[in-house]
XYZ file of C-alpha atoms in Angstrom:
627
model
C 1.734 58.064 61.045
C 4.266 58.762 63.797
C 6.367 61.250 65.663
C 9.990 61.628 64.723
C 12.983 63.435 66.229
C 16.699 63.627 65.594
C 20.025 65.305 66.750
C 23.173 65.646 64.724
C 26.271 67.099 66.382
C 30.010 66.697 66.149
C 30.087 66.560 69.906
C 28.675 63.161 71.079
C 28.076 64.773 74.514
C 25.036 66.504 72.978
C 23.483 63.212 71.847
C 22.163 60.659 74.338
C 19.293 58.258 74.518
C 17.900 60.308 77.388
C 17.779 63.480 75.300
C 16.193 61.632 72.488
C 13.656 60.163 74.739
C 12.804 63.526 76.216
C 12.132 64.716 72.714
C 9.942 61.750 71.714
C 8.140 61.736 75.027
C 6.980 65.341 74.197
C 5.331 63.978 71.011
C 4.206 60.530 72.421
C 0.568 61.292 71.432
C 1.714 60.994 67.826
C 2.741 57.405 68.278
C 1.140 55.451 71.155
C 2.093 52.019 69.717
C 5.777 51.989 70.499
C 9.108 53.820 70.607
C 12.601 53.290 69.170
C 16.029 54.947 69.332
C 19.298 54.718 67.459
C 22.602 56.360 67.800
C 25.220 55.825 65.120
C 28.660 54.203 66.042
C 30.534 57.570 66.246
C 27.910 58.998 68.486
C 27.262 62.034 66.137
C 23.759 61.124 65.033
C 20.814 60.248 67.192
C 17.288 59.320 66.023
C 14.104 58.848 67.971
C 10.647 57.572 66.945
C 7.155 57.176 68.374
C 5.048 54.745 66.380
C 1.474 54.759 65.260
C 1.102 51.439 63.544
C -1.133 51.595 60.357
C 0.620 49.493 57.684
C 2.399 46.295 58.665
C 1.881 46.159 62.463
C 4.745 43.779 62.990
C 7.927 44.652 64.958
C 9.843 44.221 61.679
C 8.347 47.545 60.497
C 9.426 49.487 63.631
C 11.657 52.497 63.377
C 14.345 53.775 63.138
C 14.660 51.371 60.207
C 18.044 50.308 58.799
C 18.718 49.394 55.179
C 21.849 47.979 53.366
C 24.044 48.781 56.316
C 24.010 52.298 55.046
C 20.741 54.113 55.533
C 18.629 54.675 58.582
C 15.197 56.368 58.333
C 12.522 58.000 60.384
C 9.229 58.318 58.660
C 6.028 59.979 59.582
C 2.982 59.457 57.261
C 2.037 57.189 54.486
C 3.164 56.434 50.879
C -0.228 55.440 49.373
C 1.265 54.006 46.164
C 3.835 51.895 48.001
C 2.567 48.671 46.531
C 3.034 49.847 42.964
C 6.437 51.235 43.798
C 7.458 48.058 45.486
C 6.589 46.096 42.336
C 8.605 48.516 40.202
C 11.626 48.291 42.569
C 11.405 44.467 42.628
C 11.648 44.530 38.841
C 14.893 46.384 39.322
C 16.343 43.734 41.573
C 15.332 45.068 45.058
C 13.950 42.682 47.645
C 12.040 43.463 50.835
C 11.834 41.925 54.322
C 8.727 43.894 55.511
C 5.339 44.785 54.223
C 5.730 48.465 55.177
C 5.873 51.617 53.007
C 8.819 52.819 54.957
C 11.138 50.150 53.509
C 9.863 51.160 50.074
C 11.013 54.765 50.747
C 14.492 53.445 51.531
C 14.830 51.308 48.414
C 13.434 54.143 46.225
C 16.026 56.507 47.815
C 18.792 54.062 47.200
C 17.830 53.711 43.611
C 16.737 57.164 42.524
C 18.307 59.454 45.118
C 16.422 62.691 45.835
C 14.424 62.106 42.566
C 12.457 59.392 44.513
C 10.238 62.137 45.755
C 8.781 62.433 42.226
C 7.397 58.875 42.593
C 5.604 59.296 45.951
C 1.767 59.762 46.220
C 1.499 60.341 49.952
C 1.609 62.573 53.017
C 4.970 62.346 54.650
C 7.858 63.943 56.467
C 10.863 61.636 56.584
C 14.638 61.934 57.341
C 17.223 59.368 55.944
C 20.691 59.314 57.430
C 23.371 58.108 54.965
C 26.271 56.724 57.053
C 28.548 56.335 53.945
C 28.205 59.961 52.811
C 27.541 61.296 56.237
C 24.554 63.361 55.274
C 20.985 63.680 56.224
C 18.203 63.849 53.639
C 14.817 64.968 54.652
C 11.638 65.858 52.842
C 8.080 66.952 53.251
C 4.994 66.055 51.109
C 3.742 68.199 48.293
C 0.949 70.006 50.286
C 2.361 70.041 53.851
C 0.054 67.400 55.348
C 2.802 66.194 57.643
C 5.076 68.633 59.525
C 8.837 68.850 60.048
C 10.552 71.486 62.035
C 14.391 72.130 62.591
C 16.814 74.108 64.511
C 20.481 74.772 63.743
C 23.269 76.474 65.502
C 27.085 76.269 65.500
C 27.143 72.999 67.507
C 24.012 70.995 66.555
C 21.180 70.383 64.106
C 17.924 69.149 65.458
C 14.600 68.159 63.740
C 11.157 66.883 64.911
C 7.539 66.464 63.888
C 6.473 69.121 66.414
C 8.222 72.121 68.017
C 7.577 70.885 71.510
C 10.139 68.121 70.832
C 12.766 70.728 70.124
C 11.829 72.682 73.269
C 12.147 69.360 75.179
C 15.720 69.194 73.973
C 16.498 72.590 75.470
C 15.822 74.928 72.462
C 14.718 78.343 73.706
C 11.015 79.253 73.319
C 11.112 82.785 71.869
C 7.915 84.059 70.314
C 8.138 85.793 66.794
C 6.409 89.093 67.520
C 6.235 89.911 63.888
C 3.960 86.908 63.292
C 2.013 87.848 66.451
C 1.361 91.198 64.756
C 0.403 89.348 61.578
C -1.994 87.147 63.316
C -3.773 89.737 65.521
C -4.221 92.178 62.561
C -5.052 89.825 59.690
C -5.454 86.314 61.238
C -2.523 84.454 59.698
C 0.543 82.803 61.300
C 2.200 82.257 57.918
C 4.619 84.524 56.001
C 3.830 83.843 52.344
C 7.187 85.224 51.283
C 9.100 82.887 53.562
C 7.720 79.418 54.116
C 10.469 78.540 56.680
C 9.221 81.081 59.295
C 7.338 79.939 62.320
C 5.667 81.572 65.333
C 8.938 81.048 67.249
C 12.293 82.659 66.522
C 15.114 80.259 65.764
C 12.844 77.324 64.805
C 12.237 76.765 61.077
C 9.605 74.774 59.257
C 10.561 72.841 56.184
C 8.017 74.099 53.629
C 5.716 71.798 51.764
C 7.116 70.151 48.629
C 10.619 70.765 49.913
C 13.696 68.770 50.816
C 16.789 69.488 52.911
C 20.274 68.069 52.932
C 22.527 68.488 55.889
C 26.212 67.580 55.501
C 27.244 66.580 58.905
C 31.065 67.054 58.620
C 30.791 70.564 57.228
C 27.617 71.645 59.114
C 26.193 72.866 55.821
C 22.380 72.985 55.129
C 20.849 73.323 51.737
C 17.131 73.248 50.872
C 15.123 73.129 47.674
C 11.721 72.656 46.065
C 11.169 69.357 44.356
C 7.729 69.835 42.808
C 5.560 72.556 41.291
C 2.723 72.865 38.873
C 1.992 75.170 35.966
C -1.093 77.337 36.491
C -1.630 78.136 32.795
C -4.686 76.403 31.340
C -3.285 73.717 29.080
C -6.145 71.202 28.784
C -9.743 71.879 27.715
C -11.720 68.637 27.500
C -15.371 68.313 26.831
C -17.728 68.102 29.813
C -18.173 64.346 29.855
C -14.442 63.752 29.409
C -13.570 66.012 32.303
C -16.222 64.435 34.503
C -14.908 60.988 33.668
C -11.298 61.922 34.248
C -12.101 63.649 37.510
C -14.182 60.803 38.941
C -11.512 58.313 37.879
C -8.727 60.247 39.551
C -10.759 60.810 42.692
C -11.747 57.143 42.905
C -8.139 56.085 42.411
C -7.010 58.411 45.170
C -9.598 57.159 47.554
C -8.751 53.629 46.782
C -5.118 54.122 47.676
C -6.039 56.026 50.762
C -8.113 53.096 52.050
C -4.982 50.843 52.357
C -4.763 50.099 55.955
C -4.248 47.276 58.413
C -6.429 48.972 61.096
C -10.148 50.168 61.147
C -11.102 52.964 58.811
C -13.866 55.664 58.851
C -14.656 59.024 57.308
C -15.620 62.518 58.551
C -19.062 63.717 57.649
C -19.887 67.379 57.852
C -23.045 67.182 55.716
C -21.342 69.283 53.015
C -20.479 68.326 49.527
C -16.805 67.487 50.064
C -17.087 64.979 52.899
C -20.244 63.491 51.336
C -18.403 62.963 48.093
C -15.678 61.118 49.919
C -18.235 58.876 51.636
C -19.911 58.192 48.308
C -16.683 57.356 46.614
C -15.603 55.062 49.511
C -18.811 53.103 49.301
C -18.497 52.760 45.482
C -14.969 51.477 45.868
C -14.311 47.841 45.013
C -11.768 47.795 47.809
C -14.527 48.654 50.413
C -16.801 45.955 48.981
C -14.025 43.406 49.067
C -12.982 44.213 52.613
C -16.431 44.519 54.156
C -17.023 42.308 57.162
C -20.268 40.795 58.258
C -21.872 40.215 61.540
C -22.088 36.340 61.664
C -22.542 36.362 57.945
C -25.921 38.124 57.963
C -25.447 41.927 58.216
C -22.891 43.933 56.306
C -20.752 46.250 58.442
C -21.780 49.836 57.873
C -19.257 52.563 57.178
C -18.487 54.563 60.331
C -18.605 58.306 59.958
C -18.046 61.128 62.578
C -19.660 64.546 62.767
C -19.911 67.614 64.876
C -23.361 69.098 65.473
C -24.668 72.173 67.189
C -28.385 71.829 67.994
C -30.348 75.043 67.847
C -27.591 77.014 65.932
C -28.726 78.457 62.674
C -25.719 76.945 60.751
C -26.060 73.464 62.346
C -25.776 70.840 59.683
C -27.535 67.969 61.406
C -30.230 67.731 58.762
C -27.662 67.189 55.958
C -25.691 64.774 58.086
C -28.878 62.718 58.702
C -29.828 62.981 55.098
C -26.502 61.521 54.026
C -26.462 58.930 56.822
C -29.865 57.632 55.892
C -29.060 57.669 52.192
C -25.997 55.638 52.536
C -27.066 53.622 55.625
C -24.041 54.843 57.555
C -23.067 54.193 61.197
C -22.859 57.821 62.032
C -21.517 59.127 65.309
C -22.101 62.775 66.456
C -20.371 64.987 69.026
C -21.912 68.202 70.371
C -19.106 70.621 71.362
C -20.127 73.211 73.906
C -18.603 76.360 75.359
C -17.902 74.563 78.624
C -15.915 71.918 76.727
C -13.859 74.524 74.959
C -13.047 76.142 78.276
C -11.918 72.828 79.655
C -9.909 71.783 76.691
C -8.425 75.208 75.467
C -5.102 74.794 77.157
C -4.706 71.266 75.726
C -5.824 72.340 72.318
C -3.271 75.203 72.237
C -0.559 72.882 73.523
C -1.205 70.517 70.533
C -1.537 73.281 67.940
C 1.632 75.162 69.150
C 0.660 78.275 66.962
C -2.497 80.303 67.085
C -5.651 79.349 65.164
C -8.249 81.582 63.594
C -11.510 80.339 65.051
C -13.232 77.794 67.248
C -13.889 75.627 64.014
C -10.548 74.006 64.937
C -12.009 72.816 68.284
C -15.012 71.312 66.493
C -12.552 69.281 64.383
C -10.562 68.337 67.495
C -13.695 66.829 69.032
C -14.655 64.954 65.861
C -11.222 63.224 65.740
C -11.495 62.424 69.424
C -14.892 60.791 68.731
C -13.255 58.629 66.042
C -10.561 57.528 68.434
C -13.153 56.571 71.065
C -14.690 54.211 68.479
C -11.328 52.593 67.770
C -10.968 54.203 64.392
C -7.243 54.874 63.568
C -7.660 56.008 59.878
C -10.114 58.744 58.957
C -10.724 59.973 55.436
C -11.671 63.677 55.094
C -12.741 66.031 52.358
C -10.276 68.875 53.080
C -8.613 70.546 50.091
C -11.616 70.640 47.780
C -12.372 74.287 48.544
C -8.965 75.564 47.470
C -8.703 73.227 44.325
C -12.197 73.510 43.066
C -12.925 77.186 44.091
C -15.365 76.426 46.907
C -15.181 79.680 48.803
C -17.438 82.579 47.827
C -14.515 84.921 47.555
C -13.495 83.106 44.360
C -16.493 84.464 42.502
C -14.780 87.892 42.326
C -11.633 86.381 40.789
C -13.685 84.497 38.201
C -15.866 87.600 37.461
C -12.871 89.738 37.075
C -11.363 87.244 34.670
C -14.511 87.168 32.561
C -14.913 91.012 32.672
C -11.610 91.289 30.995
C -11.970 88.496 28.497
C -15.630 87.857 27.716
C -18.140 90.521 28.758
C -21.137 88.505 27.607
C -20.229 85.499 29.733
C -19.489 87.857 32.569
C -23.005 89.230 32.578
C -24.508 85.830 32.428
C -22.437 84.511 35.278
C -23.258 87.461 37.477
C -26.928 86.922 36.847
C -26.739 83.172 37.536
C -24.876 83.847 40.785
C -27.699 86.180 41.947
C -30.250 83.533 41.095
C -28.255 81.036 43.174
C -28.445 83.398 46.185
C -24.891 84.797 45.968
C -24.966 88.264 47.508
C -21.350 89.214 46.747
C -21.348 92.586 44.941
C -19.566 93.746 41.832
C -18.195 97.211 42.535
C -15.721 99.714 41.023
C -12.901 98.028 42.940
C -13.697 94.775 41.032
C -13.516 96.693 37.722
C -10.171 98.158 38.792
C -8.861 94.702 39.769
C -10.036 93.298 36.381
C -8.484 95.975 34.282
C -5.403 96.886 36.376
C -4.600 93.857 38.620
C -1.103 95.180 39.501
C -2.436 98.533 40.689
C -5.386 96.856 42.434
C -2.919 94.656 44.421
C -0.897 97.755 45.375
C -4.102 99.637 46.416
C -5.402 96.735 48.513
C -2.083 96.239 50.234
C -1.820 99.901 51.124
C -5.382 99.873 52.376
C -4.663 96.817 54.520
C -1.389 98.150 55.927
C -3.073 101.427 56.911
C -5.735 99.542 58.629
C -3.102 97.602 60.608
C -1.113 100.616 61.525
C -4.156 102.509 62.704
C -5.370 99.784 65.042
C -6.762 101.482 68.136
C -6.169 98.428 70.345
C -2.466 97.607 69.529
C 0.245 99.472 71.398
C 2.002 102.191 69.391
C 5.402 100.754 70.184
C 4.293 97.377 68.979
C 2.797 98.819 65.769
C 5.902 101.004 65.051
C 8.144 98.042 65.438
C 6.207 95.431 63.436
C 3.627 97.588 61.416
C 4.492 96.255 57.973
C 2.434 93.206 57.316
C 3.759 89.977 55.836
C 0.405 89.688 54.018
C 1.301 90.598 50.486
C -1.661 91.095 48.147
C -0.697 89.032 44.959
C -0.942 90.574 41.569
C -3.169 87.888 40.173
C -5.475 88.336 37.226
C -6.956 84.789 37.012
C -8.915 82.418 39.157
C -6.210 79.724 38.759
C -3.738 82.177 40.197
C -5.435 82.851 43.381
C -6.204 79.018 43.747
C -2.487 78.366 43.370
C -1.759 81.113 45.985
C -4.166 79.675 48.535
C -3.061 76.058 47.833
C 0.681 76.543 47.998
C 1.465 80.007 49.394
C -0.983 81.075 52.005
C -3.948 79.179 53.182
C -4.101 75.445 52.827
C -0.901 74.570 54.770
C -2.356 76.339 57.866
C -5.636 74.303 57.624
C -3.487 71.118 57.280
C -1.566 72.057 60.353
C -4.829 72.228 62.189
C -5.819 68.748 60.944
C -2.499 67.118 61.625
C -2.327 68.352 65.236
C -5.913 67.720 66.020
C -5.742 64.141 64.708
C -2.458 63.310 66.164
C -3.661 64.584 69.600
C -5.868 61.430 69.487
C -3.653 58.931 67.651
C -5.823 59.186 64.490
C -4.415 59.292 60.986
C -6.327 61.590 58.698
C -6.079 61.074 54.905
C -7.135 63.569 52.262
C -8.246 62.000 48.910
C -8.483 65.469 47.224
C -4.750 66.000 47.743
C -3.542 63.363 45.324
C -0.967 65.261 43.194
C -2.154 63.647 40.008
C -5.778 64.948 40.724
C -4.356 68.430 41.662
C -2.236 68.660 38.471
C -5.379 67.668 36.411
C -7.488 70.324 38.221
C -5.022 73.099 37.632
C -4.699 72.218 33.947
C -8.450 72.946 33.484
C -10.002 76.274 32.442
C -11.785 78.254 35.183
C -15.261 77.446 33.907
C -14.931 73.866 35.244
C -14.656 75.274 38.702
C -17.249 78.017 38.629
C -20.177 77.862 36.235
C -23.846 78.948 36.096
C -23.447 80.672 39.510
C -22.120 77.584 41.237
C -18.749 77.046 42.898
C -17.158 73.529 42.566
C -19.048 72.908 39.403
C -17.050 69.903 38.306
C -17.374 68.237 41.691
C -21.156 68.889 41.833
C -21.713 67.690 38.344
C -19.677 64.540 38.965
C -21.554 63.677 42.172
C -25.063 64.056 40.752
C -25.409 60.235 40.343
C -23.960 59.373 43.764
C -25.399 61.933 46.198
C -28.804 63.393 47.117
C -29.665 66.478 45.102
C -30.100 68.520 48.375
C -26.411 67.967 49.104
C -24.997 68.335 45.595
C -26.830 71.691 44.916
C -26.779 73.157 48.360
C -26.785 76.964 48.118
C -25.325 77.773 51.492
C -21.590 77.446 52.341
C -21.350 76.791 56.005
C -17.740 76.084 56.437
C -17.692 73.749 59.398
C -18.802 76.538 61.733
C -19.672 76.253 65.479
C -21.751 78.866 67.370
C -18.684 80.886 68.433
C -20.581 84.117 69.027
C -22.727 82.310 71.535
C -19.653 80.435 73.050
C -17.922 83.839 73.623
C -20.782 84.939 75.807
C -19.975 82.218 78.327
C -18.940 83.940 81.592
C -15.965 81.684 82.126
C -14.714 82.070 78.526
C -15.172 85.861 78.889
C -12.938 85.856 81.985
C -10.327 83.951 79.947
C -10.516 86.717 77.253
C -10.297 89.441 79.895
C -7.120 87.672 81.325
C -5.780 87.351 77.852
C -6.083 91.038 77.270
C -4.252 91.644 80.536
C -1.437 89.392 79.358
C -1.073 91.026 76.089
C -1.078 94.552 77.706
C 1.740 93.436 80.001
C 3.595 92.156 76.956
C 3.265 95.616 75.316
C 1.193 94.277 72.528
C -2.100 95.896 73.469
C -2.888 99.291 74.810
C -4.152 99.549 78.353
C -7.319 101.148 77.099
C -8.477 97.750 75.766
C -8.999 96.498 79.347
C -12.011 98.690 79.686
C -13.724 97.651 76.537
C -16.650 95.220 76.441
C -15.851 91.855 74.872
C -17.035 91.662 71.249
C -18.338 88.133 70.359
C -18.098 87.323 66.737
C -18.983 84.424 64.436
C -16.117 81.971 63.704
C -15.422 83.284 60.338
C -15.970 87.012 60.926
C -13.155 89.305 59.702
C -12.958 91.369 62.971
C -12.500 88.555 65.366
C -10.113 90.354 67.679
C -11.023 88.988 71.152
C -10.729 85.389 69.733
C -7.278 86.309 68.473
C -6.254 87.759 71.760
C -7.497 84.559 73.501
C -5.443 82.201 71.558
C -2.363 84.392 71.246
C -2.148 84.754 74.917
C -2.819 81.034 75.345
C 0.025 80.170 73.088
C 2.484 82.473 74.866
C 1.469 81.030 78.264
C 1.076 77.351 77.314
C 3.970 76.637 75.011
């Protein structure tokens, strides 16, 4: 895990070690273990790197790394199956001088070209300069765990792990008011129809599962998608076969993501997903083989890290203690408070660069900081399971609509089972409309959402008139698998992964996500919907697979907390309220809000509330001021 930055320009005057250092200094937190720079002989390509050493800690694995007197690479992330790929490439005649995964990328690219991406199981953003063909090849992992931003004008092409590195190189900071409108009204900073768009004009994001090629002599940039999955159900195994295949794929993913030359731990929220990762780690032969002992007597316990909120109704301390005692974990807890949020808000926004939907992001930030203070540099986490296994309550509606259209008897049984499980989501005429006429339902919902945005009583009329057509396009989806695909690849998961990347890198910690093995994801999308939701339970396959490994109270929890801090209480803090008032004033001066909003009382809301306007004003204004 690292920070990378590069400049390509036909004018060598635009490329210097000093300019590269300014870029990498801006992202030094991503790589506290070293730095490196390289400018090609003609002075038209400059590369900079900040290192977080995880695999092969020797100087030989430092970057920029050169290969065959032709290629030079910058790499941020990990290729988890690098050992298997290394053996494959050795069988084809390649030899290696380091134990790093970065050198494996270079050999794979030399042998397979861009098709090498099909072989990688990992999280990555890398860029390879080919001196012979004078082109840059860059790519990003399948889900967007690792970031890559770029800027292009008539005289230069720049790229970096974070936008602040581009700003350090002199690129203008110009906020994208269309996405400000999008975020304030519906809470998203993404444009589902354009994965390149960012919160700042002129700066593009390479979308997940994409590559780019920049031909230096012509100044030509091309991009493409290198991976996709089919969402049609193509595989319907029996229950036992599905459970065995799922647990096998998850175990293999965890095993690969435990490869590290530095200390490793896990997050533990007390929920099903993180507890499943803990259970799988402890069941891994790799963990048993690598376990150390205190003077040969006491096995080292797995270190886990949690955020707790004593006194809050959604505090998960009881479940965290249950898992910790059950597995004999060495659990560490942090208790984020409103005073901490006030102190850290500017720093948090600086790291995130774009707005974030709730204070849950701060709780995650504190957990990763806690891991760093205990010298943990690799942290496994359960993120991704909700989107892949239908963990959110909103997915009930999609499944019910699918059943209503195809199997009325199963629909009635599932609706009754959900009620017995405590699900209070209602089945209404809108759901029947969506089930029978999904295209028209999508149009109806989009019109309703757009009207709500345009009629906002707090946004300035000029702002609404200029940007009042939302980027949020209601998809015409008629199956559960369709909405899971949409949230995984189009709008949802990548934003959550951005939070995790910036929060972990702020503390020099590498977060690894076993649920995001592409082999596991392909398997899950091949299954019928009833493996995800069944008998009134979300994530049915995960719950059933974990029955033998986890306490029943965790496997069959009825509540879905969602890593939630007491945001409503925090927003009643007088200092934070003054921050919100000042945020309103800034947005009024920017012609985003109407002056009348200055006279309204602050409306504290829970972290996941739909109408969380004051929180959105707070972080939007902070982004405009801080970045």
